[in-house]
PDB file of C-alpha atoms in Angstrom:
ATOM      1  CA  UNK A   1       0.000   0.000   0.000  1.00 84.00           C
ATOM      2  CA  UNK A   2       2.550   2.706   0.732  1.00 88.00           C
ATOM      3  CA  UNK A   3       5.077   1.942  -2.214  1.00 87.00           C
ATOM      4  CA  UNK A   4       2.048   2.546  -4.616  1.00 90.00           C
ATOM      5  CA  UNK A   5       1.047   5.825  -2.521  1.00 92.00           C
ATOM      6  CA  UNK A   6       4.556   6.616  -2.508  1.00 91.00           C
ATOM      7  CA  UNK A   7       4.877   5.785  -6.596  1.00 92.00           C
ATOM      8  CA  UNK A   8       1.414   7.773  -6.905  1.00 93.00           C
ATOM      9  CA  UNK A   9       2.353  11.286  -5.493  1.00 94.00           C
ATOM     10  CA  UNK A  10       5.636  11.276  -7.556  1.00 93.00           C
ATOM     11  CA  UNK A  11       3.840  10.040 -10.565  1.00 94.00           C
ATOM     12  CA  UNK A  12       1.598  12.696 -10.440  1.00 95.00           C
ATOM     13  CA  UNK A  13       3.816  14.936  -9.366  1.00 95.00           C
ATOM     14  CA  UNK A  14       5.467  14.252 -12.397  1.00 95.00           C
ATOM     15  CA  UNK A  15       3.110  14.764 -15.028  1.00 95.00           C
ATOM     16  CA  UNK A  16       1.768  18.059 -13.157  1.00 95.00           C
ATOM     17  CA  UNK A  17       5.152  19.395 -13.564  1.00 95.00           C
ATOM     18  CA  UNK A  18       6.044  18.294 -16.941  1.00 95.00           C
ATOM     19  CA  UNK A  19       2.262  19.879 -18.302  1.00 94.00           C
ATOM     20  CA  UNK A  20       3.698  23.394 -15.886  1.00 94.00           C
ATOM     21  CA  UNK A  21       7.032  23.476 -17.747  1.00 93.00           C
ATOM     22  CA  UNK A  22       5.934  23.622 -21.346  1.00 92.00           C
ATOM     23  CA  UNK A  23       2.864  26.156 -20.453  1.00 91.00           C
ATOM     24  CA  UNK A  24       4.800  28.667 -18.946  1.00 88.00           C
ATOM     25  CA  UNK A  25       4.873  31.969 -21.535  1.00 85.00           C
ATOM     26  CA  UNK A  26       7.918  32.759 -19.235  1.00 87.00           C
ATOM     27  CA  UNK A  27      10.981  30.481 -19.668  1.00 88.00           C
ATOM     28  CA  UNK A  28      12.301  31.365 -16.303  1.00 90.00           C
ATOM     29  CA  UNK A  29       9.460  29.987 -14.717  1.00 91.00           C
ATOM     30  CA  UNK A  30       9.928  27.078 -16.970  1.00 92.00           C
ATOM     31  CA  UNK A  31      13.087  26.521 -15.818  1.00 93.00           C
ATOM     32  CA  UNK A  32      12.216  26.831 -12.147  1.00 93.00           C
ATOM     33  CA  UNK A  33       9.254  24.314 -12.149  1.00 94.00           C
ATOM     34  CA  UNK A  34      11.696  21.775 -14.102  1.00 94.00           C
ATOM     35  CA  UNK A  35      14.124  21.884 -11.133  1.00 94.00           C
ATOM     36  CA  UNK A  36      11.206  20.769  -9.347  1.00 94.00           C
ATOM     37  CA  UNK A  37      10.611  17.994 -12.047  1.00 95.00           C
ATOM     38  CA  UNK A  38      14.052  16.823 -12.081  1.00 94.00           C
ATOM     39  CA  UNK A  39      14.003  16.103  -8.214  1.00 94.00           C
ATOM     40  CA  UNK A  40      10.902  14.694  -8.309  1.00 94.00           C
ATOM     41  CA  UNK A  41      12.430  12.043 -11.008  1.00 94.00           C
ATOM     42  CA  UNK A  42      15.532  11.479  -8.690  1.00 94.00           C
ATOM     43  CA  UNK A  43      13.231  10.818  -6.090  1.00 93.00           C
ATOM     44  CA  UNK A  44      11.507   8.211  -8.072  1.00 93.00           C
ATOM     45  CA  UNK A  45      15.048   6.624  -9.042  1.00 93.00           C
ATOM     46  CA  UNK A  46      15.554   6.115  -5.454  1.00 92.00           C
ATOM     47  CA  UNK A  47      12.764   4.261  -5.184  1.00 88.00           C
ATOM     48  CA  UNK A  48      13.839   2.018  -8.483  1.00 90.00           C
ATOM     49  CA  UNK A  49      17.259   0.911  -6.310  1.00 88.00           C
ATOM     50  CA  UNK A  50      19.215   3.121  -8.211  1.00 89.00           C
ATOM     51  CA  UNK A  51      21.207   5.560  -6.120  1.00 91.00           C
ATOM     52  CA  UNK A  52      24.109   6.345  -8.236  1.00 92.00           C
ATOM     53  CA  UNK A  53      21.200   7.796 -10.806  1.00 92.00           C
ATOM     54  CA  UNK A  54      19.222  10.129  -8.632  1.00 93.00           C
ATOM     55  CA  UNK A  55      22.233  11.658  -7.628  1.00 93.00           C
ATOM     56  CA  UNK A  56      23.529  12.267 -11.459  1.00 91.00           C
ATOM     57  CA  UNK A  57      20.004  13.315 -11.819  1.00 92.00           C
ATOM     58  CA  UNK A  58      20.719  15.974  -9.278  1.00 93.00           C
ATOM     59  CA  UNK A  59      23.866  17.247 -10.163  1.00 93.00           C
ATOM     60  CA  UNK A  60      24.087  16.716 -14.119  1.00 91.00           C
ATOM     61  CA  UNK A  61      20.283  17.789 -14.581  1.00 90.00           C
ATOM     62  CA  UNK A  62      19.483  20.514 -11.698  1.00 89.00           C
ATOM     63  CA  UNK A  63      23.331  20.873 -11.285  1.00 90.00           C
ATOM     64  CA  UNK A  64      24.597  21.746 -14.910  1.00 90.00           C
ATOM     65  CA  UNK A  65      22.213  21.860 -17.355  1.00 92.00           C
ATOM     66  CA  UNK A  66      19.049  23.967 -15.711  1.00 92.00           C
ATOM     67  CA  UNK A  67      22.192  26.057 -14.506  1.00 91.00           C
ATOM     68  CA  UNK A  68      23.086  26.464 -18.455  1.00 91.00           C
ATOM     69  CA  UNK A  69      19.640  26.803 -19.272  1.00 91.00           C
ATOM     70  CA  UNK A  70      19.054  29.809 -16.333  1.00 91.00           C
ATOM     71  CA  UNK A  71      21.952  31.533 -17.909  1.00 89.00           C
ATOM     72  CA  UNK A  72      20.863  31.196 -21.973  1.00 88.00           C
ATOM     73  CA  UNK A  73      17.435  32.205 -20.759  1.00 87.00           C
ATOM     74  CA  UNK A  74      19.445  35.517 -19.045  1.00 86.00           C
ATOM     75  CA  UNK A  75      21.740  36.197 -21.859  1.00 84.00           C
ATOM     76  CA  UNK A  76      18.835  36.485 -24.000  1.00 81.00           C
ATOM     77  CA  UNK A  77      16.238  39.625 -24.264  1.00 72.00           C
ATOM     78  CA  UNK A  78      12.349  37.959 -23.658  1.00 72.00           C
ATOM     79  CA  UNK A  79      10.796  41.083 -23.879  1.00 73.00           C
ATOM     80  CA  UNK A  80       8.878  40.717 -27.367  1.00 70.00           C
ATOM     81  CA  UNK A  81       9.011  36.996 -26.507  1.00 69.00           C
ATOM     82  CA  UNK A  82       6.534  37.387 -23.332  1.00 71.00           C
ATOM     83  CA  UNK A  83       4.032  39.529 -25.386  1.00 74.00           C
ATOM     84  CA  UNK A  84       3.169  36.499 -28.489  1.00 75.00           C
ATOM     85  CA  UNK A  85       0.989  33.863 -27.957  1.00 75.00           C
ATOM     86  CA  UNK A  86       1.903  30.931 -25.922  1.00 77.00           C
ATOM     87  CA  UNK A  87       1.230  28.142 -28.838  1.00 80.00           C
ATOM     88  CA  UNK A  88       1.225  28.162 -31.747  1.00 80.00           C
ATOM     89  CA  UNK A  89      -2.017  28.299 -34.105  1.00 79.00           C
ATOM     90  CA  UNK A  90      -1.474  25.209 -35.338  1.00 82.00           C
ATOM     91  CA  UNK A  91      -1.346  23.495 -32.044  1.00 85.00           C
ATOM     92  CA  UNK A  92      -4.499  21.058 -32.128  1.00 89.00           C
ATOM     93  CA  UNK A  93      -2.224  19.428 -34.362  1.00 90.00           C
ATOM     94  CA  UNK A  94       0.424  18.957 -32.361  1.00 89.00           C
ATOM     95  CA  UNK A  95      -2.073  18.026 -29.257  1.00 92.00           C
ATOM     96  CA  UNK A  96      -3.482  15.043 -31.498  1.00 93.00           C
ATOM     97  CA  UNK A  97      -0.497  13.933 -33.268  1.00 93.00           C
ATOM     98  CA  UNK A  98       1.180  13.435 -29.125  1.00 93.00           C
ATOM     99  CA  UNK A  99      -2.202  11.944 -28.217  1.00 94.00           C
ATOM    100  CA  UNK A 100      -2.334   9.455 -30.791  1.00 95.00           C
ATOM    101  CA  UNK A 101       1.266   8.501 -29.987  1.00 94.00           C
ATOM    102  CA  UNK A 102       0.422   7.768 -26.139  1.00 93.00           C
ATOM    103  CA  UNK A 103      -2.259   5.525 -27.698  1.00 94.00           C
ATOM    104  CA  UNK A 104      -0.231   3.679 -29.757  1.00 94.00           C
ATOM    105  CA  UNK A 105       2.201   3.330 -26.766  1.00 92.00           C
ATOM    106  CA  UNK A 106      -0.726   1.996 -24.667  1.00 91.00           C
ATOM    107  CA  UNK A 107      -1.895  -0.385 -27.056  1.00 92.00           C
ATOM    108  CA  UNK A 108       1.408  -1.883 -27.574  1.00 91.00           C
ATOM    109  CA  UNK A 109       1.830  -1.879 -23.596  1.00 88.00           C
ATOM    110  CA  UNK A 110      -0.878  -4.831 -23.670  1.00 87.00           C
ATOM    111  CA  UNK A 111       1.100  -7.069 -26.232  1.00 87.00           C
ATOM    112  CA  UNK A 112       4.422  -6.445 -23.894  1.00 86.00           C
ATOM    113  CA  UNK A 113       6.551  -9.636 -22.369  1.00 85.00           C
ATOM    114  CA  UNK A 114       8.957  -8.912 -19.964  1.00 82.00           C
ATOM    115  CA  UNK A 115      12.618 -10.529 -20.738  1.00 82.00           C
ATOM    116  CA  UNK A 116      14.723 -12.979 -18.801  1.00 85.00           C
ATOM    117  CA  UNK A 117      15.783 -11.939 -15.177  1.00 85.00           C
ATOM    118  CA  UNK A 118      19.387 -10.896 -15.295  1.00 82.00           C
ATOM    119  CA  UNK A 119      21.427 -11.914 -12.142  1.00 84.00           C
ATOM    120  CA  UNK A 120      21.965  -8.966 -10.363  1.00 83.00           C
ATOM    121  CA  UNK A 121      19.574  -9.239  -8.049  1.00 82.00           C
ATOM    122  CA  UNK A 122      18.560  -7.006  -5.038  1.00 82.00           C
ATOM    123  CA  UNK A 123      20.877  -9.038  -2.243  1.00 82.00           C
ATOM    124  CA  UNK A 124      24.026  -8.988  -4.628  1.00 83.00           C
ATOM    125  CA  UNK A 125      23.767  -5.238  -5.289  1.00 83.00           C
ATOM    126  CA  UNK A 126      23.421  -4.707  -1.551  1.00 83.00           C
ATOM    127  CA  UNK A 127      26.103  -6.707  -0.620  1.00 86.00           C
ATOM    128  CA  UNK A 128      27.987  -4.674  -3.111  1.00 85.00           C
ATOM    129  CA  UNK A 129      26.554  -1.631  -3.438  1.00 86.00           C
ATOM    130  CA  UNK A 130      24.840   0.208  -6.471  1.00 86.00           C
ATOM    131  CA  UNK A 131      27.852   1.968  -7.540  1.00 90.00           C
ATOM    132  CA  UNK A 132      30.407  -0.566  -7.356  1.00 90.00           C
ATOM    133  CA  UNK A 133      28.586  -3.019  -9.580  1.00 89.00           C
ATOM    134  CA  UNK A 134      27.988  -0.311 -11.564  1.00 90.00           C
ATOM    135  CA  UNK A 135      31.230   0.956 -12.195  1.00 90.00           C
ATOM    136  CA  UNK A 136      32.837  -1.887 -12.648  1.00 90.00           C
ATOM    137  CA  UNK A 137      30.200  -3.030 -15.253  1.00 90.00           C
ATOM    138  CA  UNK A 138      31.105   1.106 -16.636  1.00 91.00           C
ATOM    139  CA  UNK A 139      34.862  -0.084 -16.577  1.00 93.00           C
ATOM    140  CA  UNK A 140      35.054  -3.687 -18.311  1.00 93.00           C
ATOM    141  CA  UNK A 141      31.888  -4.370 -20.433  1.00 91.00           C
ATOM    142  CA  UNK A 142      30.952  -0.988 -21.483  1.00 92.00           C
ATOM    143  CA  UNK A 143      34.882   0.223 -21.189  1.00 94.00           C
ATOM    144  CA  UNK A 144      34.824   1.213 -25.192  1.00 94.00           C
ATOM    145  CA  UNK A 145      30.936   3.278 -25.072  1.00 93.00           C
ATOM    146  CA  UNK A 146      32.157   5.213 -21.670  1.00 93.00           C
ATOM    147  CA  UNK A 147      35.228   6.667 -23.977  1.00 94.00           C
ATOM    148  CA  UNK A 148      33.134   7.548 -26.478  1.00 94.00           C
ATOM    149  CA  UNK A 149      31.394   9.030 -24.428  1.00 93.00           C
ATOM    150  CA  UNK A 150      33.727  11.054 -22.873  1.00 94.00           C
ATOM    151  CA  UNK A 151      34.940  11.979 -26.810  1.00 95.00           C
ATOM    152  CA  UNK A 152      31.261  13.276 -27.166  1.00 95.00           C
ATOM    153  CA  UNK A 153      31.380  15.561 -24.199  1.00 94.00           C
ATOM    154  CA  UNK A 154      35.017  17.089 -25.205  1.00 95.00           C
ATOM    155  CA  UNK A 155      33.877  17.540 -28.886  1.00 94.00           C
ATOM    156  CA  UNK A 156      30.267  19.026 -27.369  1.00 94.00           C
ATOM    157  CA  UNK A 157      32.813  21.248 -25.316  1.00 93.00           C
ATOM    158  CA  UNK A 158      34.756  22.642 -27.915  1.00 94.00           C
ATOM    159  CA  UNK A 159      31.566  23.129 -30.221  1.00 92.00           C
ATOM    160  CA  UNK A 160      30.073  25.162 -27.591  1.00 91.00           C
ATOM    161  CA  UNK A 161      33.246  27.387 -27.686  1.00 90.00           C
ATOM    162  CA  UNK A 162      33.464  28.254 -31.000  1.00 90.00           C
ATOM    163  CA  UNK A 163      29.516  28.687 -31.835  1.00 87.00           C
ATOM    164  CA  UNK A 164      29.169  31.164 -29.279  1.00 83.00           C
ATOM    165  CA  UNK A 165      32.480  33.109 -29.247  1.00 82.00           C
ATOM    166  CA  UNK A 166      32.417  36.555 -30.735  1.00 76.00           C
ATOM    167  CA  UNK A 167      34.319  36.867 -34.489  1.00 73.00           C
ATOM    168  CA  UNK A 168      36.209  39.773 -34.543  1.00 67.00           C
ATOM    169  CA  UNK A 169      36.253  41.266 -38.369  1.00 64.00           C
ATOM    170  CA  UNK A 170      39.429  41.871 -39.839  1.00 55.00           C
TER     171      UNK A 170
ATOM    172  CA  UNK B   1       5.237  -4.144  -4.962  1.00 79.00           C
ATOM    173  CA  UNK B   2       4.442  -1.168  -7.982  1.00 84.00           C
ATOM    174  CA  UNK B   3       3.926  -2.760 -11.511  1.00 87.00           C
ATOM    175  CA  UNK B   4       6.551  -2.455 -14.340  1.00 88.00           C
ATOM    176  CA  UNK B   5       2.902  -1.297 -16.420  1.00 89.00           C
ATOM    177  CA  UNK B   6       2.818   1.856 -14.321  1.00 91.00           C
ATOM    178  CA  UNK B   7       6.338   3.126 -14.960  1.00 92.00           C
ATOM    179  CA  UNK B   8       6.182   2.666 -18.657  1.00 93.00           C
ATOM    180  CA  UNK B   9       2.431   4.588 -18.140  1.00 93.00           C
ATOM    181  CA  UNK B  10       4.743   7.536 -16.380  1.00 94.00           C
ATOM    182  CA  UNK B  11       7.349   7.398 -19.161  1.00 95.00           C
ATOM    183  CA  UNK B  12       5.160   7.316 -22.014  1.00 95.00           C
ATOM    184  CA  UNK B  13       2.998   9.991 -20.487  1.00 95.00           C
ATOM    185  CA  UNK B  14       5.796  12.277 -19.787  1.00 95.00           C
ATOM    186  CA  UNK B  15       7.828  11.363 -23.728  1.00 95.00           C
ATOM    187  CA  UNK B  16       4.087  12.927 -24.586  1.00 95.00           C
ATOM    188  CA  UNK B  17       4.381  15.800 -22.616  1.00 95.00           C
ATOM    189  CA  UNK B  18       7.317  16.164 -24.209  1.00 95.00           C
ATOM    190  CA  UNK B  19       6.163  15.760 -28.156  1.00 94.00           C
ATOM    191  CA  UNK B  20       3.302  17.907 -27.589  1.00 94.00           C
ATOM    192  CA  UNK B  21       5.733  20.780 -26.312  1.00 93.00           C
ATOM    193  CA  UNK B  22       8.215  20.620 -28.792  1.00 93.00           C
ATOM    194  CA  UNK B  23       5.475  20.826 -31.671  1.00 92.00           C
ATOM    195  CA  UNK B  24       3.640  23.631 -30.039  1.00 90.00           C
ATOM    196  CA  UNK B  25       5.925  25.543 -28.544  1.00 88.00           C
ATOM    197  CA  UNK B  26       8.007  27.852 -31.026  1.00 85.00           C
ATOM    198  CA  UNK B  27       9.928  29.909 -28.432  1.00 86.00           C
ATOM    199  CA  UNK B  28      13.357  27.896 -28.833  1.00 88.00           C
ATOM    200  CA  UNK B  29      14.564  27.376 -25.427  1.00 89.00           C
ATOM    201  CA  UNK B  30      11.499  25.876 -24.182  1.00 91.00           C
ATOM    202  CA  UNK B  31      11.389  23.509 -27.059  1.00 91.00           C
ATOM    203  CA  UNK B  32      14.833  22.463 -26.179  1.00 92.00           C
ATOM    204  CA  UNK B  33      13.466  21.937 -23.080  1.00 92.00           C
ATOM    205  CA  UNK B  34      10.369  19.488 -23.913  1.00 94.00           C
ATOM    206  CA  UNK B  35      13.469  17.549 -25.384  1.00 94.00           C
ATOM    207  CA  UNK B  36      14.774  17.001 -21.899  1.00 93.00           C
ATOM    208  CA  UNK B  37      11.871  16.133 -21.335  1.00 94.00           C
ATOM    209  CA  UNK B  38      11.500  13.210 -23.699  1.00 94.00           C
ATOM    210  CA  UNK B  39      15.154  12.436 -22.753  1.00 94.00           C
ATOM    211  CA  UNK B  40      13.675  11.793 -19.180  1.00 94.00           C
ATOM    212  CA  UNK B  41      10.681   9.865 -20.036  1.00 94.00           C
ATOM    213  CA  UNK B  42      13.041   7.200 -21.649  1.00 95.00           C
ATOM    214  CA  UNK B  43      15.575   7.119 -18.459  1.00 94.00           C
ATOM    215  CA  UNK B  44      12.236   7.024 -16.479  1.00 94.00           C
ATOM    216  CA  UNK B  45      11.286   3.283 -18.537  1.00 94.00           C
ATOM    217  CA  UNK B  46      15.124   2.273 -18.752  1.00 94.00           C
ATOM    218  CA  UNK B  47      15.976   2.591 -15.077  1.00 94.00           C
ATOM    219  CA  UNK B  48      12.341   0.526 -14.171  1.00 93.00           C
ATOM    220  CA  UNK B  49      13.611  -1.644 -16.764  1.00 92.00           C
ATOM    221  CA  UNK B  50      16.712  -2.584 -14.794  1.00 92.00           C
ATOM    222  CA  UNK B  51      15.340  -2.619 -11.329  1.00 91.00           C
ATOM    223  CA  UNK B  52      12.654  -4.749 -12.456  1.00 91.00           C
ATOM    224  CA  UNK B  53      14.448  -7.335 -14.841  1.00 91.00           C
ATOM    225  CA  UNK B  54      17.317  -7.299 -12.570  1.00 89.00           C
ATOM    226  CA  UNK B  55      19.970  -5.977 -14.892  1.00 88.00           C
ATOM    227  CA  UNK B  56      22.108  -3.392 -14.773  1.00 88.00           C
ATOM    228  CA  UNK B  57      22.448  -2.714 -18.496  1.00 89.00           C
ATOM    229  CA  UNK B  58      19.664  -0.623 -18.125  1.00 90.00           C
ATOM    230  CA  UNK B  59      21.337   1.955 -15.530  1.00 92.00           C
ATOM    231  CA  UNK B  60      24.624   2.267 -17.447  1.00 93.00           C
ATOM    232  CA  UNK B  61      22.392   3.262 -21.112  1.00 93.00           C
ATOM    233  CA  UNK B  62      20.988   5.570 -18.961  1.00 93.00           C
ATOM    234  CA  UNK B  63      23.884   7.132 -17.819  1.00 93.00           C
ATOM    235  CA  UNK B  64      24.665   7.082 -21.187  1.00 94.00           C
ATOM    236  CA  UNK B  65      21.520   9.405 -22.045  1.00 94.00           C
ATOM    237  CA  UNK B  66      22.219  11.724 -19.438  1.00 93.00           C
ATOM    238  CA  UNK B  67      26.026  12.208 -21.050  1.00 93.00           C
ATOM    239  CA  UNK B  68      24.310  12.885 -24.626  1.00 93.00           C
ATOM    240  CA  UNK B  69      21.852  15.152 -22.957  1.00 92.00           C
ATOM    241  CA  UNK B  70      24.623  17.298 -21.493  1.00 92.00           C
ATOM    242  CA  UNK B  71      26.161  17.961 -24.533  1.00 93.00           C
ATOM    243  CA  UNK B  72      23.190  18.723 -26.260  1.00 92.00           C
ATOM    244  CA  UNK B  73      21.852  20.880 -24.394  1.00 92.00           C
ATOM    245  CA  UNK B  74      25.305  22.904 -24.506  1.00 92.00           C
ATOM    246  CA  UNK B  75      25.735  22.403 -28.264  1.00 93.00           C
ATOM    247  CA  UNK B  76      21.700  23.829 -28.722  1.00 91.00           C
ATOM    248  CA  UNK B  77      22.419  26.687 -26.262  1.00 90.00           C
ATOM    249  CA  UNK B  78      25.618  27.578 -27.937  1.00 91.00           C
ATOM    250  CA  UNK B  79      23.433  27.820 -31.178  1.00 89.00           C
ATOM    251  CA  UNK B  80      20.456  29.608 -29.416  1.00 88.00           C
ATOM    252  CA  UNK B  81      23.168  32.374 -28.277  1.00 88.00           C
ATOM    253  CA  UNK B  82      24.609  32.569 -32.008  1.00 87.00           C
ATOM    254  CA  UNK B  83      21.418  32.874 -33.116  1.00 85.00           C
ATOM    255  CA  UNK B  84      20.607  35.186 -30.943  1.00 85.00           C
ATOM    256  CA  UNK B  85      23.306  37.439 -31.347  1.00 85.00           C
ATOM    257  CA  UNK B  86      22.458  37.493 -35.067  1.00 82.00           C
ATOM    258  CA  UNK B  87      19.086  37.693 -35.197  1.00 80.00           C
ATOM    259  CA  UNK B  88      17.621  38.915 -31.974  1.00 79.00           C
ATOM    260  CA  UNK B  89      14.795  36.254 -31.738  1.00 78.00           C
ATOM    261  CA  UNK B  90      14.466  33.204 -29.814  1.00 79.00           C
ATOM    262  CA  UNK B  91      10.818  33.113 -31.753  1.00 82.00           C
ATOM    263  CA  UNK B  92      11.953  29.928 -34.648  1.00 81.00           C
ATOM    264  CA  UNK B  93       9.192  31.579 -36.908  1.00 79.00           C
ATOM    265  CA  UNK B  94      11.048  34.261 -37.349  1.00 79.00           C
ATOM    266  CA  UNK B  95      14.169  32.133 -38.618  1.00 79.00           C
ATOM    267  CA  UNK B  96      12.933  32.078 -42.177  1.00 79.00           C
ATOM    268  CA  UNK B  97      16.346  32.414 -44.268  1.00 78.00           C
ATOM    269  CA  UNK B  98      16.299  28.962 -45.798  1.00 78.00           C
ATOM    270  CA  UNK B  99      13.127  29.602 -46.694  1.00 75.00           C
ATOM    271  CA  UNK B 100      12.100  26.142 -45.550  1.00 63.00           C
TER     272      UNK B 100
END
């Protein structure tokens, strides 16, 4: 009874936020109310067993990127921006078109089988601990993806540099 | 014990959320935005995924999600401050040079 309380609040929680974030006309509010999204989906990681995840939720999510986002959202002038109209014209279009893809989720929901159980089970990762088995999965199976990855963030990095410096004429 | 039926519920409805924003939306920060969204409603289904099928696989792709998310959202905002800077709109309507 209470995991299913618990899993209700954040669920709702959830969606409430995520319908707050993309109705704001004001992108700072936006911002704001997705902070409280993106603890909201830590907190529900907790409650999955996975520790090492709500935390980079917190600090790569609310951490870094809002933080990037507040400061894009500064840079930039919204005066004209608050006056226009929140959606666009077109938007019962867009409002079917994401309808009839949460249908076609829901249908295929029904026809879903659940795979074989893998072993690491609840007792071994607590005998362990979540990050542990983690990174040592992160270090030996998945050594070559975690480099890429780290290529993707340098090259994202350098990108960033570049596209926003000023270029002097001349 | 919560079903695996109800996370994938949450992460579909919140990838929807997500869709809806980004193709309604045309001020460009908040439809970067809805796509951290949709980013989250995936990670939502892969970490029930791997608590409920016992596999860890799950966790590390969505680490992997959060990585690519970081440096897209600084690669977009770079371009959203170009843009910016050039055109002094964050409106995409008014982007018309292409002519698209």
């Amino acid at each position: 009874m209470i995991p299913e309380l618990f899993f209700a609040y954040f669920a709702f929680a959830i969606v409430l936020f995520s319908i707050i974030v993309i109705t704001r006309k004001n992108p700072v509010h936006s911002v704001l109310w997705m902070l409280l999204l993106f603890f909201h989906i830590a907190g529900l990681y907790l409650f999955l067993n996975a520790e090492f995840m709500a935390v980079m939720q917190v600090i790569v999510y609310a951490g870094g990127i809002l933080v990037l986002f507040l400061f894009v959202v500064m840079l930039v002038s919204l005066k004209e921006e608050i006056k226009v109209a929140r959606f666009i014209g077109a938007w019962p279009t867009g409002f079917t078109f994401a309808v009839a893809l949460f249908i076609v989720i829901l249908m295929s929901l029904r026809s879903f089988v659940a795979g074989p159980q893998g072993k690491y089970t609840i007792d071994l990762i607590k005998s362990e601990s979540n990050i542990k088995v983690l990174g040592k999965l992160l270090y030996t199976d998945f050594l070559f993806p975690f480099e890429i990855a780290s290529l993707i963030l340098l090259v994202a990095m350098v990108g960033a540099i570049v596209l926003a410096k000023k270029r002097f004429k001349g | 014990m919560v079903p695996l039926n109800w996370y994938m519920l949450l992460s579909a409805a919140v990838f929807t959320i997500g869709v809806f924003g980004f193709l309604s939306r045309r001020n460009i920060i908040i439809m970067f935005m809805s796509i951290e969204l949709m980013l989250n409603g995936v990670n939502i289904s892969l970490i029930s995924f791997s608590h409920y099928l016992q596999d860890m696989r799950g966790q590390i792709l969505a680490f992997f999600v959060i990585a690519v998310a970081a440096a897209e959202a600084v690669i977009g905002l770079a371009i959203v401050i170009a843009l910016f800077r050039n055109k002094a709109t964050v409106h995409v309507d008014k982007i018309n040079e292409m002519k698209g």
